[in-house]
Structure formats: C-alpha cells, structure tokens
mmCIF file of N, CA and C in Angstrom:
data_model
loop_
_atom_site.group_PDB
_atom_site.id
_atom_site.type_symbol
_atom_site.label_atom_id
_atom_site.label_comp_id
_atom_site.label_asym_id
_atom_site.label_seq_id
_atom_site.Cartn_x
_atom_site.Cartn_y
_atom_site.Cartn_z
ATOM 1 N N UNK A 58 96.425 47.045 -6.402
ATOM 2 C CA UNK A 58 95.666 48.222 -6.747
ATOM 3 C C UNK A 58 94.662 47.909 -7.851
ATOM 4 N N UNK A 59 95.108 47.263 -8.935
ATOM 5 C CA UNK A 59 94.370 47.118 -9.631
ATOM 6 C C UNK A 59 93.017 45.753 -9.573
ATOM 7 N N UNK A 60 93.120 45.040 -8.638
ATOM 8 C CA UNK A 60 91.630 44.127 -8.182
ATOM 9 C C UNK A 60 91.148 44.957 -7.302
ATOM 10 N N UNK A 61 91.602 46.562 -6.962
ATOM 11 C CA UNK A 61 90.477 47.270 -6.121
ATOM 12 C C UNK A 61 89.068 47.302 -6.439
ATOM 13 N N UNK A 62 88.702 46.981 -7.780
ATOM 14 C CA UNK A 62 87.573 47.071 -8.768
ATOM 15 C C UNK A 62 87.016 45.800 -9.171
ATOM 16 N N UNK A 63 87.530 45.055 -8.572
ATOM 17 C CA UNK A 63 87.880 43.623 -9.222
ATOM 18 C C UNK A 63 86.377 43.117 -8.297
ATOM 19 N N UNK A 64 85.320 42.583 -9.435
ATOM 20 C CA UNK A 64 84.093 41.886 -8.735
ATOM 21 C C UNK A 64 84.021 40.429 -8.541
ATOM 22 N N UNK A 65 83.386 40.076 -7.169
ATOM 23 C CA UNK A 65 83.248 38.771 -6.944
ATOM 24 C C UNK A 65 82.669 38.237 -7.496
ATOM 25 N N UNK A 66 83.504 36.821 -7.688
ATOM 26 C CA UNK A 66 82.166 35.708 -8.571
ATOM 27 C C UNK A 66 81.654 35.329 -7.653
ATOM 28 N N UNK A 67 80.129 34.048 -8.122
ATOM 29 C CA UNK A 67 79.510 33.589 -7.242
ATOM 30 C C UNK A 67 79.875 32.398 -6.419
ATOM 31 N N UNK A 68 80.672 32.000 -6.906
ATOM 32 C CA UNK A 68 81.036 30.660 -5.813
ATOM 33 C C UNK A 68 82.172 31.752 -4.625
ATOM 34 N N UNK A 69 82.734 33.014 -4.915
ATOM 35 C CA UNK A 69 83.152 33.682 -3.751
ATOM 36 C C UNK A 69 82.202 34.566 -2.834
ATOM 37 N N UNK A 70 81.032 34.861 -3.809
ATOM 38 C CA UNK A 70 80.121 35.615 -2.699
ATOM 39 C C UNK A 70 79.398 34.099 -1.891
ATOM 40 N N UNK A 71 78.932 32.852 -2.504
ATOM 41 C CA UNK A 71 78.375 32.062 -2.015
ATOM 42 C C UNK A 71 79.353 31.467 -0.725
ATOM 43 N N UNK A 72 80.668 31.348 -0.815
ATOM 44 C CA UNK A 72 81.674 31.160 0.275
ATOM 45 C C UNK A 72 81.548 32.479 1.459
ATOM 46 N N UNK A 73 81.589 33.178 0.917
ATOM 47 C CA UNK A 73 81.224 34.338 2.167
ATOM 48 C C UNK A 73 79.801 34.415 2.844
ATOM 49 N N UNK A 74 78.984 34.114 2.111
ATOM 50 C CA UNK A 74 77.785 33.943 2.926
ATOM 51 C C UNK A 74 77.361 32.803 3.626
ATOM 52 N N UNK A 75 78.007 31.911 2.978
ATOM 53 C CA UNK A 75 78.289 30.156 4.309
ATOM 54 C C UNK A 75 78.976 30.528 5.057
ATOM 55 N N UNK A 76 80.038 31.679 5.519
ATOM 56 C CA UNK A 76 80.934 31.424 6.253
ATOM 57 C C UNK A 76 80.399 32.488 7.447
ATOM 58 N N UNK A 77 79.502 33.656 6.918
ATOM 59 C CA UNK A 77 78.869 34.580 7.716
ATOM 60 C C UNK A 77 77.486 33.999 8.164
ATOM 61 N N UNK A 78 77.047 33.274 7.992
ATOM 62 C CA UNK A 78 75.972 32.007 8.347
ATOM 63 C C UNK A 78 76.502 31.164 9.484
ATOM 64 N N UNK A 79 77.664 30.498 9.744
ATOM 65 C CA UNK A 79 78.253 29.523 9.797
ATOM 66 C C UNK A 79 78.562 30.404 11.147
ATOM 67 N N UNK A 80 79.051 31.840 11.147
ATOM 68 C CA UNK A 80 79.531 32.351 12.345
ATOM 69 C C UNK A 80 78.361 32.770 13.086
ATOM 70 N N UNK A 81 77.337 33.374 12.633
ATOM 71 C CA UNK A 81 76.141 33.816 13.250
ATOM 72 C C UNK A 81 75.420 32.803 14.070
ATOM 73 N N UNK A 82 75.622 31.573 13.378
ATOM 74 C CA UNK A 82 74.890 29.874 13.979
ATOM 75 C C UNK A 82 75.697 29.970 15.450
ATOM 76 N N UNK A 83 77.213 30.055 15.044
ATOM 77 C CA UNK A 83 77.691 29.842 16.156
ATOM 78 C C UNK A 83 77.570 30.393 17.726
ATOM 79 N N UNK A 84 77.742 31.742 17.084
ATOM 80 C CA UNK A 84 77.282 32.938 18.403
ATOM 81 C C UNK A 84 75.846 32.673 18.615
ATOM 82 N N UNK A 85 74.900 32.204 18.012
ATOM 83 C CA UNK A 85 73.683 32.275 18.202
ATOM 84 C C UNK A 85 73.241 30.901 19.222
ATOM 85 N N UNK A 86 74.300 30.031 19.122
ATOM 86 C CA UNK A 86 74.593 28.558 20.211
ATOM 87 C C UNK A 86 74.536 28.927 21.142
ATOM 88 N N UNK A 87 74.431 29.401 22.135
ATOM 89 C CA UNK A 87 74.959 29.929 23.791
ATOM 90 C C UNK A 87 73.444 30.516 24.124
ATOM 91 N N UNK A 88 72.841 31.199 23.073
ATOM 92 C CA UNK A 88 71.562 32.305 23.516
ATOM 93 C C UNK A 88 70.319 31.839 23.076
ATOM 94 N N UNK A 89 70.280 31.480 21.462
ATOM 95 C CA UNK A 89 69.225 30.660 21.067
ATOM 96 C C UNK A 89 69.104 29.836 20.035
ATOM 97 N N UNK A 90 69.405 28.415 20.723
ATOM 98 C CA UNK A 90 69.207 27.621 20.065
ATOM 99 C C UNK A 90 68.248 27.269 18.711
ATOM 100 N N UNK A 91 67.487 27.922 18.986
ATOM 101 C CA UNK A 91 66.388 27.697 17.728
ATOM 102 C C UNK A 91 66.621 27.960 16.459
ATOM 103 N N UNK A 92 66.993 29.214 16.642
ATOM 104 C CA UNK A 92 67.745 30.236 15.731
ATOM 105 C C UNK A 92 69.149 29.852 15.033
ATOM 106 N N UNK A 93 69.921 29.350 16.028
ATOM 107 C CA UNK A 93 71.221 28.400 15.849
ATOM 108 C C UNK A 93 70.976 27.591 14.813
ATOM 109 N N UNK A 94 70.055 26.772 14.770
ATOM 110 C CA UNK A 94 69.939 25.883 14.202
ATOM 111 C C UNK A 94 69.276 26.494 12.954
ATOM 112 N N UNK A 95 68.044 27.242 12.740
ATOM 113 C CA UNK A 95 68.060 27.785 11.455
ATOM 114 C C UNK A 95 68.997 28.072 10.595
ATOM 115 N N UNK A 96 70.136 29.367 11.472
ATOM 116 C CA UNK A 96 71.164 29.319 10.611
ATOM 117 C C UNK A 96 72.175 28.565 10.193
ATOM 118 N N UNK A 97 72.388 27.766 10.528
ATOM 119 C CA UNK A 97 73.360 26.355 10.084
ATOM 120 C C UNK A 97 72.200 25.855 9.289
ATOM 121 N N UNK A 98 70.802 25.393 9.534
ATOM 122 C CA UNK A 98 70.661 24.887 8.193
ATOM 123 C C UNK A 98 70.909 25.968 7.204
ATOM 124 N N UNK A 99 70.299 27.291 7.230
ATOM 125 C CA UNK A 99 71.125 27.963 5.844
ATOM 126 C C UNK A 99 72.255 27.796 5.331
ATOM 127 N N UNK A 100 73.021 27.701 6.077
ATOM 128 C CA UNK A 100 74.414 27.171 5.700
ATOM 129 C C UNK A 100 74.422 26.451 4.755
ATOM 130 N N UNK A 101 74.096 25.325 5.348
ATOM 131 C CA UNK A 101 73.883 23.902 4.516
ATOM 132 C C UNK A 101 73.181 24.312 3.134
ATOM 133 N N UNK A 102 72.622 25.043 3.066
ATOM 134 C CA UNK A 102 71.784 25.296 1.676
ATOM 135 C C UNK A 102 72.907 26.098 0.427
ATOM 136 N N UNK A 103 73.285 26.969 1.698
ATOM 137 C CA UNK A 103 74.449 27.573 0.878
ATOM 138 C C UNK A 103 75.841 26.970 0.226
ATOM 139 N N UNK A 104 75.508 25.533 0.943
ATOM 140 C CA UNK A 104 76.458 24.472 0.613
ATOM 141 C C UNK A 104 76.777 24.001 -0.353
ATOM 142 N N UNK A 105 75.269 23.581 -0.226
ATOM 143 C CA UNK A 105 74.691 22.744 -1.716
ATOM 144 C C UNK A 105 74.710 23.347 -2.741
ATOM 145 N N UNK A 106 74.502 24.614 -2.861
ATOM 146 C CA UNK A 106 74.324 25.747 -4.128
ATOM 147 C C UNK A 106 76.241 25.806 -4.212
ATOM 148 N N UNK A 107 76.666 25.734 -3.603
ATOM 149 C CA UNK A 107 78.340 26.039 -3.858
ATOM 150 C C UNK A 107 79.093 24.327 -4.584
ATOM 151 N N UNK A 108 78.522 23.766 -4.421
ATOM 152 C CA UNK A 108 78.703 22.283 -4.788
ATOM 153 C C UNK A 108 78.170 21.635 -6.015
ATOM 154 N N UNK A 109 77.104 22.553 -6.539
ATOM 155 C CA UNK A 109 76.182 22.295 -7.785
ATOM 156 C C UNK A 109 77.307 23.355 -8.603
ATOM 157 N N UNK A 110 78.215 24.253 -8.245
ATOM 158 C CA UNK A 110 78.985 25.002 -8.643
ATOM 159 C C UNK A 110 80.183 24.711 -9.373
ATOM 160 N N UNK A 111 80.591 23.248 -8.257
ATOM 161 C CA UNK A 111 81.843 22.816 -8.065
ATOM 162 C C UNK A 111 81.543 21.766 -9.275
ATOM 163 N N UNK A 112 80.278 20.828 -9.540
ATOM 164 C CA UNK A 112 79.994 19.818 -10.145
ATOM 165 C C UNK A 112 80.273 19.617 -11.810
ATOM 166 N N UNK A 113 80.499 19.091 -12.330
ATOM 167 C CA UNK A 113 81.089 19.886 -14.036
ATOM 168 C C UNK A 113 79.016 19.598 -14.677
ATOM 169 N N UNK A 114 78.633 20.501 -15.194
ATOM 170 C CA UNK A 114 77.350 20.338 -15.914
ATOM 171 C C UNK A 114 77.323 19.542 -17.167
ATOM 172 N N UNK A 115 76.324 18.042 -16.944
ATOM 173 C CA UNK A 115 76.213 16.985 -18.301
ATOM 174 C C UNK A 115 76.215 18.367 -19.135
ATOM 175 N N UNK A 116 76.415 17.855 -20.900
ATOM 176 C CA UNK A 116 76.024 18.430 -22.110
ATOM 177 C C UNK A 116 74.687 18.907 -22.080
ATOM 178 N N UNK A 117 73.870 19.594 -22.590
ATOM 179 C CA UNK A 117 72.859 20.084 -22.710
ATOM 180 C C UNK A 117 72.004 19.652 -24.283
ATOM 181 N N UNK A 118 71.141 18.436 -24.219
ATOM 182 C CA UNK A 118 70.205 18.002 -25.605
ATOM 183 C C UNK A 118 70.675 16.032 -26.164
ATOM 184 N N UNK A 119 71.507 15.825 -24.850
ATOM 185 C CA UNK A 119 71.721 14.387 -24.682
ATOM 186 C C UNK A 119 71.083 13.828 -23.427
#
C-alpha cells in the first residue's frame, strides 16, 4: 500500500521503455520491417543510456 505513491527512478522508467520498444520492434517484424528495425534501434539507444547509468562516474576536476 504504501509504494502506491512510490515514483520511478530512471534506470526503471528507462527499463520500461527498452522493453516497450523491444515489444513493438517485435510485432512490427511480420508487417513492417522498416519500422522494425527503427524500433530496435531505439532500443539500443535506450540501452546505452541505461548502461551510462549502470557505469560508476570518474571524480569530477581530475
């Protein structure tokens, strides 16, 4: 009850939007390819931004 209120961080909204990317690519395989492939590369972008997340950040003025 009480995380009813409870807001997402960004490496959980950035996981949900690779993963709603990731499904749209898929269904979008069968009908149009073109498109397919746009969205998987978004994916991939959304990847990278989740991984620059994961990375520990050098010190800052060395």
């Amino acid at each position: 009850m009480f995380g009813l209120f409870k807001k997402k961080t960004e490496k959980e909204k950035l996981q949900e939007k690779y993963q709603q990317l990731q499904k749209e690519s898929f269904d979008l395989s069968t009908s149009n390819r073109k498109l397919s492939d746009q969205k998987a590369f978004e994916a991939e972008e959304v990847m990278k931004q989740l991984e620059k997340l994961k990375s520990p950040q050098p010190p800052k003025g060395e």
